[in-house]
Amino acid sequence: MFPRENWKRYAPQDIGRNDMDTMERVWDLAATEGGGDWTVGTLVGRKGRSFYVLDVRRFRHGAGEVQNKVKEVASIDGFSVPIKIEEERSGAGKSVIAAYEKLLVGHVIGPAKAEGSKESRAMPYSAEQQKGNVYLPLAGSVDLD
């Protein structure tokens, strides 16, 4: 879905957050201390028709520490960066979104609905990557947690 030869790279010193038309951080939450699935929060910026992966946070912590880390990253990103949190299909998904709305007062929080297979959800991103519109930072140029 993401041919290696279609990835484009950028130098973070040449283009950064202030150059973006819009940005958004999307979280896929997990809550198993030291094992299991990873919590991952990716900050993506858009400039014109191009998309830039600006930052990735990845960790395995219990639920309380996950909330602390998400709050810390939201503080770094600032109030102008909308935050989406994957909303699981169950009723608990809405409760998780509501809890983060209370935790992150002043931030714009919304659901990233997990509908369809992972492959079908990745199709729009795959299409942009195959057209050469998705940029990753140069290898070793940033610390992606």
PDB file of C-alpha atoms in Angstrom, residues 5-6 8 14 24-25 33 57 63-64 69 75 80 82-83 99 112 118 143:
ATOM      1  CA  GLU A   5      10.198   4.322  -3.597  1.00  0.00           C
ATOM      2  CA  ASN A   6       7.275   6.769  -3.326  1.00  0.00           C
ATOM      3  CA  LYS A   8       9.623  11.651  -0.114  1.00  0.00           C
ATOM      4  CA  ASP A  14      13.943  23.747   5.732  1.00  0.00           C
ATOM      5  CA  GLU A  24      -3.634  17.864  13.273  1.00  0.00           C
ATOM      6  CA  ARG A  25      -2.515  15.305  15.847  1.00  0.00           C
ATOM      7  CA  GLU A  33       2.193  -0.775  30.945  1.00  0.00           C
ATOM      8  CA  ARG A  57       5.018  10.010  19.903  1.00  0.00           C
ATOM      9  CA  ALA A  63      -4.001   4.514  31.365  1.00  0.00           C
ATOM     10  CA  GLY A  64      -3.052   7.279  33.833  1.00  0.00           C
ATOM     11  CA  LYS A  69       1.644  12.057  28.096  1.00  0.00           C
ATOM     12  CA  SER A  75       0.654  21.484  25.675  1.00  0.00           C
ATOM     13  CA  SER A  80      -4.224  25.732  17.529  1.00  0.00           C
ATOM     14  CA  PRO A  82      -6.801  19.982  16.688  1.00  0.00           C
ATOM     15  CA  ILE A  83      -6.579  16.574  18.347  1.00  0.00           C
ATOM     16  CA  ALA A  99     -12.836  12.033  29.156  1.00  0.00           C
ATOM     17  CA  ALA A 112     -11.247   9.561  14.502  1.00  0.00           C
ATOM     18  CA  LYS A 118      -7.285  -0.893   8.667  1.00  0.00           C
ATOM     19  CA  ASP A 143      13.836  12.175  17.351  1.00  0.00           C
TER      20      ASP A 143
END
